[in-house]
Structures are given as structure tokens and as C-alpha cells.
Short mmCIF file of C-alpha atoms in Angstrom, two decimals:
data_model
loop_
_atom_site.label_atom_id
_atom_site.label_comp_id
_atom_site.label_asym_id
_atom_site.label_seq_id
_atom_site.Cartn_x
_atom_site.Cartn_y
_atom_site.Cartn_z
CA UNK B 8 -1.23 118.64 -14.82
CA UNK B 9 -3.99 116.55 -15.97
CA UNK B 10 -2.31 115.55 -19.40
CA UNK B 11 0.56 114.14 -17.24
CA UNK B 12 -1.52 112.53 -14.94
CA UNK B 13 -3.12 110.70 -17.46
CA UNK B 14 0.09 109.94 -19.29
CA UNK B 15 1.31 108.28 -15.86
CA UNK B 16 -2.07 106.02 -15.95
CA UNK B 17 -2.07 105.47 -19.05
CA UNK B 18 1.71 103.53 -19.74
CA UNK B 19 1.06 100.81 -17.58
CA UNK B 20 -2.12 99.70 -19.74
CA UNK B 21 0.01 99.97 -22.94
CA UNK B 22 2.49 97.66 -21.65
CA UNK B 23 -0.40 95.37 -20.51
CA UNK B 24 -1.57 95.46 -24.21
CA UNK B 25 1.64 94.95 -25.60
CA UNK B 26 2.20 91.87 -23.48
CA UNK B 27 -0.37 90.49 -24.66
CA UNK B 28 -0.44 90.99 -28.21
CA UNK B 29 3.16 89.47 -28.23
CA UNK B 30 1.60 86.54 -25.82
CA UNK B 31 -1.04 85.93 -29.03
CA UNK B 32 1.80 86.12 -31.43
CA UNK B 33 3.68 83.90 -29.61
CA UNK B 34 0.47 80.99 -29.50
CA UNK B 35 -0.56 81.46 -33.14
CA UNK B 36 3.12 81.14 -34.14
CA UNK B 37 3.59 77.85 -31.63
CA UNK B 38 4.16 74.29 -34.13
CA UNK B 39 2.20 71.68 -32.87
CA UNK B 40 4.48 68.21 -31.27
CA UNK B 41 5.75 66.07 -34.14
CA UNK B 42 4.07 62.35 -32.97
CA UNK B 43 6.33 59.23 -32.23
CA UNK B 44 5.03 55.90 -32.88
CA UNK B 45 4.79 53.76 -29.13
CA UNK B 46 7.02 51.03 -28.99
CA UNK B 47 4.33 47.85 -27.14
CA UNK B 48 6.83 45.08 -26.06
CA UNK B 49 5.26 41.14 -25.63
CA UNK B 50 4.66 39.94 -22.44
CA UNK B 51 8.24 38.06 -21.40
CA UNK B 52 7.31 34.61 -20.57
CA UNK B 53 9.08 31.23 -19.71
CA UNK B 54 8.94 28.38 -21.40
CA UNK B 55 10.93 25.13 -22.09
CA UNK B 56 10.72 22.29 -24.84
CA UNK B 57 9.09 18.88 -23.39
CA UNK B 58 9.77 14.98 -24.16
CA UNK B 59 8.60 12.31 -23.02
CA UNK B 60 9.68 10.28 -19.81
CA UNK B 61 9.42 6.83 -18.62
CA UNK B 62 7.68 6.92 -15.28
CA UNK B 63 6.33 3.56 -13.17
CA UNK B 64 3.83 5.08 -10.56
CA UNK B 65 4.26 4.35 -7.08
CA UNK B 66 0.60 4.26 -4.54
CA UNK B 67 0.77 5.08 -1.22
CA UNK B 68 -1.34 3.78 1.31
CA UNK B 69 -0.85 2.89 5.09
CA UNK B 70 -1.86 0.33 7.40
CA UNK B 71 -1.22 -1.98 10.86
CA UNK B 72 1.13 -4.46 11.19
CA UNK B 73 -0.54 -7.99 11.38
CA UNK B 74 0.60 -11.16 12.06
CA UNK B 75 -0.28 -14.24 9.33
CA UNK B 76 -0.95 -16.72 12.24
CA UNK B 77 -3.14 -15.61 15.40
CA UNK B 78 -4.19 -18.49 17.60
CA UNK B 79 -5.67 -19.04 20.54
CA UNK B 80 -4.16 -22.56 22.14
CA UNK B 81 -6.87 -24.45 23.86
CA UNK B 82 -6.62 -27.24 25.82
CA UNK B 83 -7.24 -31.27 24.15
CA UNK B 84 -7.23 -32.85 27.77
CA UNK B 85 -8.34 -31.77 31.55
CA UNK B 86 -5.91 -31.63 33.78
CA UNK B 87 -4.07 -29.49 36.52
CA UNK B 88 -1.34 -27.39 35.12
CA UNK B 89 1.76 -28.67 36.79
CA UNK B 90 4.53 -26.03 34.85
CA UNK B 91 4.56 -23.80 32.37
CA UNK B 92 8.07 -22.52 30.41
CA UNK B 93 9.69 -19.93 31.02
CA UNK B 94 8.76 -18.06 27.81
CA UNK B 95 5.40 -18.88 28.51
CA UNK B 96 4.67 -15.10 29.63
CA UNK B 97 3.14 -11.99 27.91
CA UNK B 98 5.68 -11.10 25.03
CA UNK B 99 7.83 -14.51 25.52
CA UNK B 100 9.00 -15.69 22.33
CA UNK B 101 9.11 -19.55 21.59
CA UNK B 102 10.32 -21.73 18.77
CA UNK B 103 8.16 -24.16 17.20
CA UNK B 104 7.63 -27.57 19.17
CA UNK B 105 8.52 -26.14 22.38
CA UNK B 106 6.61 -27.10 25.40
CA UNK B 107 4.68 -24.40 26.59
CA UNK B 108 2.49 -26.06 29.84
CA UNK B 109 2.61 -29.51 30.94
CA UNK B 110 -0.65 -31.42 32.37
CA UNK B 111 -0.86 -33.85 35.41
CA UNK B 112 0.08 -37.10 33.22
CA UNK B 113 -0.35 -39.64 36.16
CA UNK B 114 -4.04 -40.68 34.66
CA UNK B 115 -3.20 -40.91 31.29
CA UNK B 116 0.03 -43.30 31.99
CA UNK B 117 -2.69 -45.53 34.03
CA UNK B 118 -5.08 -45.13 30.72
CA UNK B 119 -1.61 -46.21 28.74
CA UNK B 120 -1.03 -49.02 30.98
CA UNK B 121 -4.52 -50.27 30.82
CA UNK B 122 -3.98 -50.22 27.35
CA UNK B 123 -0.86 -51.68 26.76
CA UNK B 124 -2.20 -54.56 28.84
CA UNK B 125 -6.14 -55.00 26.72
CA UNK B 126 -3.87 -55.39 23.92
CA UNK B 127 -1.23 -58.21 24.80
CA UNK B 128 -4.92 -60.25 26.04
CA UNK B 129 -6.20 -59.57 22.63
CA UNK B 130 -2.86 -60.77 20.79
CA UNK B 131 -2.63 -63.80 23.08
CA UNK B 132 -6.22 -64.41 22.58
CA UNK B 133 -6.14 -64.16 18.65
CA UNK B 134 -2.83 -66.13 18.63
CA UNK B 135 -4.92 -69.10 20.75
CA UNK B 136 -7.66 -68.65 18.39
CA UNK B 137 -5.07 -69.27 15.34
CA UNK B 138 -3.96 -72.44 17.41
CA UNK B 139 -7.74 -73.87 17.47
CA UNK B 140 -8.32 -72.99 13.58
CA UNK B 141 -5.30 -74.87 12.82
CA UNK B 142 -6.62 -77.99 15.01
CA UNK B 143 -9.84 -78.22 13.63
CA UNK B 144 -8.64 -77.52 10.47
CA UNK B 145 -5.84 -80.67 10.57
CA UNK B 146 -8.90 -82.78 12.50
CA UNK B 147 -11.93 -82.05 9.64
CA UNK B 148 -9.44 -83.17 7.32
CA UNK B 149 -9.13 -86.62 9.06
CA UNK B 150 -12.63 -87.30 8.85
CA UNK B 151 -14.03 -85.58 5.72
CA UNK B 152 -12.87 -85.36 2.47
CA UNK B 153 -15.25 -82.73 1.48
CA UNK B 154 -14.08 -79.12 1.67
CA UNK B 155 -15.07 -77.68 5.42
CA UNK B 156 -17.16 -75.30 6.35
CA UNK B 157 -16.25 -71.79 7.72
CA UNK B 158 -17.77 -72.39 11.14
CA UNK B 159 -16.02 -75.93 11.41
CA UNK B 160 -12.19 -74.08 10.55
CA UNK B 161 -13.45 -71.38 13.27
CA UNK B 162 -13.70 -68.37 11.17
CA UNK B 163 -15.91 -66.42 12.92
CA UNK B 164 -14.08 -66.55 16.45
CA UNK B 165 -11.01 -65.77 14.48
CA UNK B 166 -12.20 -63.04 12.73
CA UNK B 167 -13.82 -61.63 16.51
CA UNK B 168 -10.22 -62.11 17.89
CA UNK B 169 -8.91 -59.78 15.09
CA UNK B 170 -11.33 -57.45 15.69
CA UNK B 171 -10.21 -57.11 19.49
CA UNK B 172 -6.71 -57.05 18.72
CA UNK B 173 -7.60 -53.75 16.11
CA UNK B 174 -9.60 -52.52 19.06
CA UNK B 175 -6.81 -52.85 21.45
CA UNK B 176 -4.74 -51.12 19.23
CA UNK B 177 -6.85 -47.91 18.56
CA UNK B 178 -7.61 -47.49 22.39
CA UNK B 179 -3.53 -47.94 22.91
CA UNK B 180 -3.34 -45.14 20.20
CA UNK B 181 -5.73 -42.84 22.06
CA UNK B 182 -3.93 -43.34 25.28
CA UNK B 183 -0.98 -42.65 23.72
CA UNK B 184 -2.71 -38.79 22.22
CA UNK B 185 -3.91 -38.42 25.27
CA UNK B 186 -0.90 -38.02 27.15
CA UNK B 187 0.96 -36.64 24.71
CA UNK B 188 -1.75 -33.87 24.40
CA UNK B 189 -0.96 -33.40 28.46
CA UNK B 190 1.80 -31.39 26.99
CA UNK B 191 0.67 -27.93 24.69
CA UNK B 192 3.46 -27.29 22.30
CA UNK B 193 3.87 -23.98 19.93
CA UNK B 194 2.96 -25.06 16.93
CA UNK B 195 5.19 -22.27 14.94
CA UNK B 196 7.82 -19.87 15.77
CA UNK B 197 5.78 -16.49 17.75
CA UNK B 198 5.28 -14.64 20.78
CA UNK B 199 2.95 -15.10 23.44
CA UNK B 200 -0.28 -12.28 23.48
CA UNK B 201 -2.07 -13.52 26.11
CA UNK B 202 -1.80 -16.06 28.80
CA UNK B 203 -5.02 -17.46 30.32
CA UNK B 204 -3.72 -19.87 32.76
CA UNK B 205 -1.02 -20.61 35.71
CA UNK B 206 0.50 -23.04 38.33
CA UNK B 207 -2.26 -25.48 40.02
CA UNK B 208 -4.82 -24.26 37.88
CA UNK B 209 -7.43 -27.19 36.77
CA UNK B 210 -8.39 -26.73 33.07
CA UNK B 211 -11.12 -28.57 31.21
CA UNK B 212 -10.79 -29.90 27.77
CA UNK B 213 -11.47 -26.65 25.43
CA UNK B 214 -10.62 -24.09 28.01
CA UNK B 215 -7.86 -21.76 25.94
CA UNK B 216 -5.04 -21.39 27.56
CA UNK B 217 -3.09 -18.55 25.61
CA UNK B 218 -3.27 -16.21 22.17
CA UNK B 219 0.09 -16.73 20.23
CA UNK B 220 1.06 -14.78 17.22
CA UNK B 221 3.43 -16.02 14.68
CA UNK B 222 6.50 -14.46 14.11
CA UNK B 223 7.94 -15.69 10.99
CA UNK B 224 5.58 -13.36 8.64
CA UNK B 225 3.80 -10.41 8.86
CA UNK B 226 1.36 -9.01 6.82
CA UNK B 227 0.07 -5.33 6.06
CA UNK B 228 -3.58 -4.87 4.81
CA UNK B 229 -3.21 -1.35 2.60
CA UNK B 230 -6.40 0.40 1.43
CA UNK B 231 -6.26 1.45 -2.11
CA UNK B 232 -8.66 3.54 -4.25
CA UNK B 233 -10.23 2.92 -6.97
CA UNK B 234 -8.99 5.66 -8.58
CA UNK B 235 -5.19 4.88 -7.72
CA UNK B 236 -5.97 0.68 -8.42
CA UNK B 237 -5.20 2.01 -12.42
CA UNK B 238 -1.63 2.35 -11.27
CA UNK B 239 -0.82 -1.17 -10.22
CA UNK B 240 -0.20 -3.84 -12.16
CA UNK B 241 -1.80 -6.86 -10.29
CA UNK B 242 -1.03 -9.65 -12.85
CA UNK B 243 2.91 -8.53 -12.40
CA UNK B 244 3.08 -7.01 -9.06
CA UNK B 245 1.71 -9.72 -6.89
CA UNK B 246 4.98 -11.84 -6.28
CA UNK B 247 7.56 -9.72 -7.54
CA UNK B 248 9.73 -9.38 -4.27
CA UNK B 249 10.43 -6.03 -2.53
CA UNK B 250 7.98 -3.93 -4.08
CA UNK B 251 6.39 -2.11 -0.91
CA UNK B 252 8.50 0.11 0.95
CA UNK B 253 7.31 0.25 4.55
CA UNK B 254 8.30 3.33 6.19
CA UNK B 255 7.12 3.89 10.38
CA UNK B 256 8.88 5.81 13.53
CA UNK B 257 10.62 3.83 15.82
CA UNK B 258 12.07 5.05 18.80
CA UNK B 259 12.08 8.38 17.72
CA UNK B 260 14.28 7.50 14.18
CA UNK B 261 12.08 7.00 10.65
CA UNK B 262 13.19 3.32 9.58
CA UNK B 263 12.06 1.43 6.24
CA UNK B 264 11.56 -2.27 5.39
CA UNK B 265 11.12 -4.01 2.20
CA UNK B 266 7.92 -6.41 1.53
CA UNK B 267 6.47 -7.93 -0.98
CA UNK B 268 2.61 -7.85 -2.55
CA UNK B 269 1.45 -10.86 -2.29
CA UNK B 270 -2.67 -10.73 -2.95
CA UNK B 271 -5.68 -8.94 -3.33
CA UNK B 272 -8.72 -9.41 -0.92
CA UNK B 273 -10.71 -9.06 -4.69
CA UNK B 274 -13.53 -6.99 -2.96
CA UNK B 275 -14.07 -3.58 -3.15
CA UNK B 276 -15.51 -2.25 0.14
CA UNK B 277 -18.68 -1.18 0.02
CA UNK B 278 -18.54 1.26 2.93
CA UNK B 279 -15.27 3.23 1.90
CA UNK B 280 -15.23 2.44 -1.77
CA UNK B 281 -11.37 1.11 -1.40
CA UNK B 282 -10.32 -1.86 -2.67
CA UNK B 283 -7.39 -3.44 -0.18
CA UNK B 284 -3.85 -4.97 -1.17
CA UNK B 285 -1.99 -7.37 1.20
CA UNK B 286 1.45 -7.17 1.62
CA UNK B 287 4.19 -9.91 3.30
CA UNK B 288 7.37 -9.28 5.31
CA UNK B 289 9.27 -12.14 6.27
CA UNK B 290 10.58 -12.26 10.13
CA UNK B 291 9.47 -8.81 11.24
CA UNK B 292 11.16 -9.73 14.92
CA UNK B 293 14.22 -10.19 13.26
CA UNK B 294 14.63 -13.06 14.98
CA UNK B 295 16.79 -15.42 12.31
CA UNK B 296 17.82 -12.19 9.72
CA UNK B 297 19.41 -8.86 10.06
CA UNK B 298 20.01 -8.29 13.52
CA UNK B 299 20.88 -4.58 13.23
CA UNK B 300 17.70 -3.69 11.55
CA UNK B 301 14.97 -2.94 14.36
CA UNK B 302 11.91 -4.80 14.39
CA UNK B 303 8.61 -4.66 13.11
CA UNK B 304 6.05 -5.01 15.48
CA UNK B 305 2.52 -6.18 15.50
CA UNK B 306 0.28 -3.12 15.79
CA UNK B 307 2.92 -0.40 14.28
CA UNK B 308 1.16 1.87 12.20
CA UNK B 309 3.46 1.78 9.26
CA UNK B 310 3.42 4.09 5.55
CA UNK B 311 3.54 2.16 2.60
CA UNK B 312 4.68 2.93 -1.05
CA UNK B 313 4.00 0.49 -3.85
CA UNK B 314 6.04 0.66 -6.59
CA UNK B 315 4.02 -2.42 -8.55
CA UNK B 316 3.13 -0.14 -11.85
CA UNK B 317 4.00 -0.81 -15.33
CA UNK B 318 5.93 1.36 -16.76
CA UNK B 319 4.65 4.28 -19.17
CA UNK B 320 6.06 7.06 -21.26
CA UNK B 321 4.71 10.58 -20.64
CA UNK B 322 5.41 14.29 -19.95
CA UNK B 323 6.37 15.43 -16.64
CA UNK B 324 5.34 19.28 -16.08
CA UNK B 325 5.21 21.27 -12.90
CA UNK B 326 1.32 21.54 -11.38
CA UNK B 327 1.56 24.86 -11.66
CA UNK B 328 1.05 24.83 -15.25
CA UNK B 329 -2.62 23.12 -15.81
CA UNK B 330 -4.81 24.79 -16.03
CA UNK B 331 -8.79 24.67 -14.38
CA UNK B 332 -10.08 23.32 -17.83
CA UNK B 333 -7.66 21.10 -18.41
CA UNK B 334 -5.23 23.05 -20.68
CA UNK B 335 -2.01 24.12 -21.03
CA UNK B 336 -0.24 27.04 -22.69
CA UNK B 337 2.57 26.66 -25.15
CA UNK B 338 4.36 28.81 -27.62
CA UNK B 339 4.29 28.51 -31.13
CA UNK B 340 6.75 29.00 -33.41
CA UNK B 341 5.19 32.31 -34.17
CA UNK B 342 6.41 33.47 -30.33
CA UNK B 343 2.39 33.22 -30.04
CA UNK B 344 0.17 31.49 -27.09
CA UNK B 345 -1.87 28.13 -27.77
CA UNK B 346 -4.33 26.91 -25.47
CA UNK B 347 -4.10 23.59 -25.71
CA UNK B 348 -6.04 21.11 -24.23
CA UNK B 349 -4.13 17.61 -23.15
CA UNK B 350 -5.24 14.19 -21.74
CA UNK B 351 -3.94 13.79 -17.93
CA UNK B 352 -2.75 10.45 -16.64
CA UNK B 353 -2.42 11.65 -13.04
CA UNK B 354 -1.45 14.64 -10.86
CA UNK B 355 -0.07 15.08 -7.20
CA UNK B 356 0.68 18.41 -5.67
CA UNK B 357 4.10 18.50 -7.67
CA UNK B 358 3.39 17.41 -11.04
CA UNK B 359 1.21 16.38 -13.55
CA UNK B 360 1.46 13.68 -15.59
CA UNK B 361 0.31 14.23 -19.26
CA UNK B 362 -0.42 11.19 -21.82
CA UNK B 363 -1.79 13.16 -25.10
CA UNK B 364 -2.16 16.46 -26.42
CA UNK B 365 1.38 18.29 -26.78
CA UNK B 366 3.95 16.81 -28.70
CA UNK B 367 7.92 16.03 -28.58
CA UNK B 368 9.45 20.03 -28.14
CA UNK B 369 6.48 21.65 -27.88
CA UNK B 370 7.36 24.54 -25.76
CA UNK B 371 5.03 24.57 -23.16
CA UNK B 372 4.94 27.96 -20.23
CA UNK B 373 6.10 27.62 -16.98
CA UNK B 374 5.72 30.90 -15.91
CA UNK B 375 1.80 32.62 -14.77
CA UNK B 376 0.26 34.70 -17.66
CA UNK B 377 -2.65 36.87 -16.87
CA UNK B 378 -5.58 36.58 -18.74
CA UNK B 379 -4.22 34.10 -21.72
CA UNK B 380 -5.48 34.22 -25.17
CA UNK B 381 -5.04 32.58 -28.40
CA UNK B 382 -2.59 34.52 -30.69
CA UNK B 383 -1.50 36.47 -27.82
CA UNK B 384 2.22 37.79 -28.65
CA UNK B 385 4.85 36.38 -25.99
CA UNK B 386 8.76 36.81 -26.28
CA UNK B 387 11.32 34.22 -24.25
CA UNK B 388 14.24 35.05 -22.00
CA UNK B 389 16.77 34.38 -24.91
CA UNK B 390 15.40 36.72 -27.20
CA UNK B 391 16.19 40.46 -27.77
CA UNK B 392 14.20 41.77 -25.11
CA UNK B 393 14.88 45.16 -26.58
CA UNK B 394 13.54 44.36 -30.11
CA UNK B 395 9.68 45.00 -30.09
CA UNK B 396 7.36 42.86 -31.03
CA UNK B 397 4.48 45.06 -32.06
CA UNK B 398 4.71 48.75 -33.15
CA UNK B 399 1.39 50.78 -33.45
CA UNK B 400 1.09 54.88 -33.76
CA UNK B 401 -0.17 56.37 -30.40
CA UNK B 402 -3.18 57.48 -31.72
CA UNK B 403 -4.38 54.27 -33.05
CA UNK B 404 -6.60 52.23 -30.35
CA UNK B 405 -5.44 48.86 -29.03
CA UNK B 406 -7.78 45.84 -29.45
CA UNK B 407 -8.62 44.96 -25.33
CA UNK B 408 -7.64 41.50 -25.15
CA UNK B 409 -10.39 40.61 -22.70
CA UNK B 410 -12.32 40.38 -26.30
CA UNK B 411 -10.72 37.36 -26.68
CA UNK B 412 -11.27 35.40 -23.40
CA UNK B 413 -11.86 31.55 -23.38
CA UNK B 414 -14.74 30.66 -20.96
CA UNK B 415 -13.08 29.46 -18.17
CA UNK B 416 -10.32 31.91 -17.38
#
């Protein structure tokens, strides 16, 4: 009973032991994994060819709408306002010569009349003093043979007589200003500001009477920095005609004029460091032009663009693709990345503007590359994106590239 007990405990364990011996058999006999090289493709990247493009710069600035003229009429005579025209109000427009306000006249017709009359006494006074030269004259002539003297041909009353006539004459001319001046005319085409005066009001000479603002030009004073000043060409710019598009809101619609830089103030400011441009637009009340084009007014904030640059050949690339340092990455021929530094003309949130450092069909990358370096390997969209371009065993350690870093990055 006890042999068979034991042989019942004991053929479990064998079959444990067996089991394992085959499970160490199995191990030792086990062939370790053959090793595959690890295909490591380039980074894909996107880059074009560049050339060169002409490009004339355009500055923006802004500014108000100014008149050329601004003048405030004042009075040459005293008087009592006895009418006024009927443009003669707040916003009336007039043409030039019109008769804006008319002055009592009845005084200065007397001071005419008085006048008049001292000068026909003075003519018939120097024309009786003629008479008398020509008497004593014919009489010393008589008597004497000897040549007379000045006082005895009456010279010196002629010559007073002459002298009152020229009088006469100049106070005629005054009396003549004087009521002409009892009338205040426009003296250009504008619009009236400000009117100071009205019916039955007594003004003294000097008191102003209105502000007018001339309508035939306008001008725009633009601020310009320094830094944007490289970018117009003065010695061509000022004159040429339609060279500053004005841009503003009016009634609710975006409308543009065309103007014309005509000067520089020639002072740069010392406050705000800006140097300012003036430009002209003729009739901005469309007054004598294009009627269905709305008008300009004084005091509307307008945008300008000037377009006065000479023109220059560079390469136009996105923003995106300078870099902090002022680099760029292209591509050699090598499918390899270049750092390569370049001289910028100008940027603006879409573009730069690049005058030096890459060449005609350089290939320059217009797509973001993390952590750049030179030699790095890079394959394009039109290559074989299947064919590798670098095949190392697994076991064999990669270089990191952060070994090759440019300060800056």
C-alpha cells in the first residue's frame, strides 16, 4: 500500500521535471533575432527657387484734411452793416469777387464828393497859374533881354499849384478805396467757417467779420518716419501728379481720391521724431470737377498711401521665413540646410523684402523646421518620399542634432 502510494505522489513530480528539462532544451536551442538595418527618412520640407522682383515701396501715413487758404476777413472801414449775401452764412459757399456785406456808403460818397470838388479847384487853380507864367513870361521879355529869373516866370507858385492838383488827386483816390472797401468781397473761391457779424451791426475798422476757407485746394499734412523717409524719393516724387492715394469713410461707403506730393516741411520734429510730407488735392468740394465723386471735406480724417519710391529689384519671401537673427534657410543642392544670413530692405507683417545674401534659384524653405542645423538632411515634395535618405544599423547611436545648434535658435 505504501509503494503505491508513493508511486501516485511521485508521477506528478516527474512530469514537473520533465517539463522543465524540455522548457531548458527548448531556451538553449532558441536562435537569437537576425538584426535589420532602420530605415531614418529626412525631414520633408518645402521649398521654392527665388528671383528677383521689381518692387516701388508705397508709405502709409494719415492725416486731416486742410484747406491752403484760411482767412479771417476784417473790416478796412467803420460802418453799419446794411446787408449781407445770401451765402454769407456758416457753410455758404461763394465765388471769388462776390460781395459778401455791404457798409453804410452815404459818408464815403460825401468824402468822394468833397473830393471830386478839392480837385477841379486845384486844376482850375494850376491852369490860372499856367495863364500868369505865360504873362509874365511874354511881359519880362518886353523889357529885358537877359534870360529871366525863376521867380519872375512864376515857378514857384506853379510848381505849389502842381503840388495841390497831385494832392487832390491822392485824397480823390482814397475816397474812392474807401468806399469801395464799404463793400467786403471773397477774395477766392471757399466756404464760409465763421460769421462774426449781422444786420445793423456797427463795426470798427479791424473788427473781423468772418473765417473763410478756400475751396479750390486742399492740402494733407502726413507724418512720416524716419525710418520709412528711405522709401521716398523726394527729388522725383514731389510734383509727379497722383501719387497719394487718399482713402476715408464717407457716409458709411470707403471712397479714394488721388493727390499729389507737393513739399516737404524739411524739419524733422523734435517731439515725435517724424518728419512730415504735404500733399495737394485740387477742388476737394467738387465744386467745378467730377460731380459724382463725393467731397472731401475740411477736417476728414483721411488714410494715405504714397507710392513716390524709386523702383528696386529684390526678393519677395513670406515673413514667415526670417528668421530672429536675421537668416534664412535654403537647400542646397546636396538636399542639405544652409543658414544663411541676408541683408533686409524692409518687412511688413506679409513679407520681407531681401536686397543681398541668396542668389537667383536659391531654394529657400517655406515651411517651419524645428531646431535647424547646418548639413541637416531635408528631402522636397517632388522627390521619392519612399527612397531614404540615410540608412544606419539599429545598434549604432545617432549623433543628437542639438550638438549642432546655432546660438540663437
Amino acid at each position: 500500500m505504501k509503494n503505491t502510494a508513493l508511486a501516485k505522489a511521485g508521477i506528478p513530480l516527474i512530469i514537473v521535471l520533465i517539463a522543465i528539462v524540455f522548457t531548458v532544451v527548448l531556451v538553449k536551442s532558441k536562435q537569437p533575432p537576425e538584426k535589420q538595418p532602420t530605415e531614418v527618412k529626412a525631414f520633408l520640407v518645402d521649398a521654392a527657387p527665388v528671383s528677383r522682383q521689381t518692387v516701388t515701396f508705397n508709405v502709409t501715413s494719415q492725416g486731416n484734411v486742410l484747406p491752403s487758404h484760411s482767412t479771417e476777413l476784417s473790416a478796412q472801414v467803420s460802418g453799419k452793416v446794411v446787408s449781407m449775401a445770401d451765402a454769407f452764412v456758416a457753410g455758404g459757399m461763394f465765388n471769388k469777387g462776390d460781395v459778401l456785406l455791404t457798409l453804410e456808403q452815404q459818408d464815403y460818397e460825401t468824402e468822394l464828393s468833397l473830393a471830386e470838388a478839392e480837385l477841379a479847384q486845384a486844376q482850375a487853380a494850376l491852369t490860372e497859374e499856367l495863364a500868369r507864367a505865360e504873362v509874365a513870361k511874354t511881359e519880362w521879355r518886353s523889357v529885358n533881354s537877359v534870360v529871366p529869373p525863376e521867380l519872375g516866370l512864376r515857378k514857384p507858385q506853379l510848381a505849389r499849384e502842381q503840388a495841390n492838383v497831385k494832392a487832390a488827386k491822392a485824397k480823390l483816390e482814397r475816397a474812392n478805396r474807401n468806399l469801395n472797401r464799404t463793400q467786403i468781397r471773397a477774395p477766392y473761391n471757399g466756404l464760409v467757417v465763421q460769421r462774426n457779424v449781422d444786420i445793423g451791426q456797427f463795426i470798427s475798422i479791424g473788427s473781423p467779420v468772418a473765417t473763410v476757407y478756400s475751396t479750390d485746394v486742399a492740402e494733407i499734412r502726413l507724418p512720416v518716419a524716419d525710418s520709412d523717409m528711405a522709401f521716398i524719393d523726394l527729388a522725383q516724387g514731389i510734383g509727379q501728379q497722383n501719387n497719394v492715394t487718399l482713402q476715408a469713410r464717407v457716409n458709411g461707403s470707403v471712397r479714394q481720391w488721388q493727390a499729389s506730393l507737393v513739399r516737404s516741411e524739411g524739419v524733422l520734429d523734435a517731439a515725435s521724431r517724424v518728419s512730415y510730407l504735404v500733399a495737394r488735392l485740387a477742388d476737394p468740394y467738387r465744386r467745378e470737377s467730377n460731380q459724382n465723386q463725393p467731397p472731401l471735406r475740411f477736417g476728414q480724417f483721411v488714410e494715405a498711401t504714397i507710392s513716390a519710391g524709386e523702383q528696386r529689384s529684390l526678393f519677395v519671401l513670406p515673413r514667415s521665413v526670417l528668421r530672429l537673427d536675421q537668416t534664412i534657410l535654403t537647400v542646397t543642392p546636396d538636399n542639405e540646410i544652409k543658414i544663411t544670413p541676408v541683408e533686409v530692405a524692409r518687412t511688413n507683417a506679409e513679407q520681407v523684402y531681401i536686397s543681398a545674401g541668396v542668389k537667383e534659384g536659391d531654394k529657400v524653405v517655406l515651411s517651419a523646421v524645428p531646431n535647424p542645423y547646418n548639413g541637416m538632411k531635408v528631402r522636397l515634395p517632388d522627390e521619392d518620399a519612399d527612397a531614404p535618405a540615410n540608412t544606419k544599423p539599429a545598434t549604432q547611436d545617432v549623433p543628437s542634432k542639438a550638438d549642432n545648434l546655432e546660438v540663437g535658435e
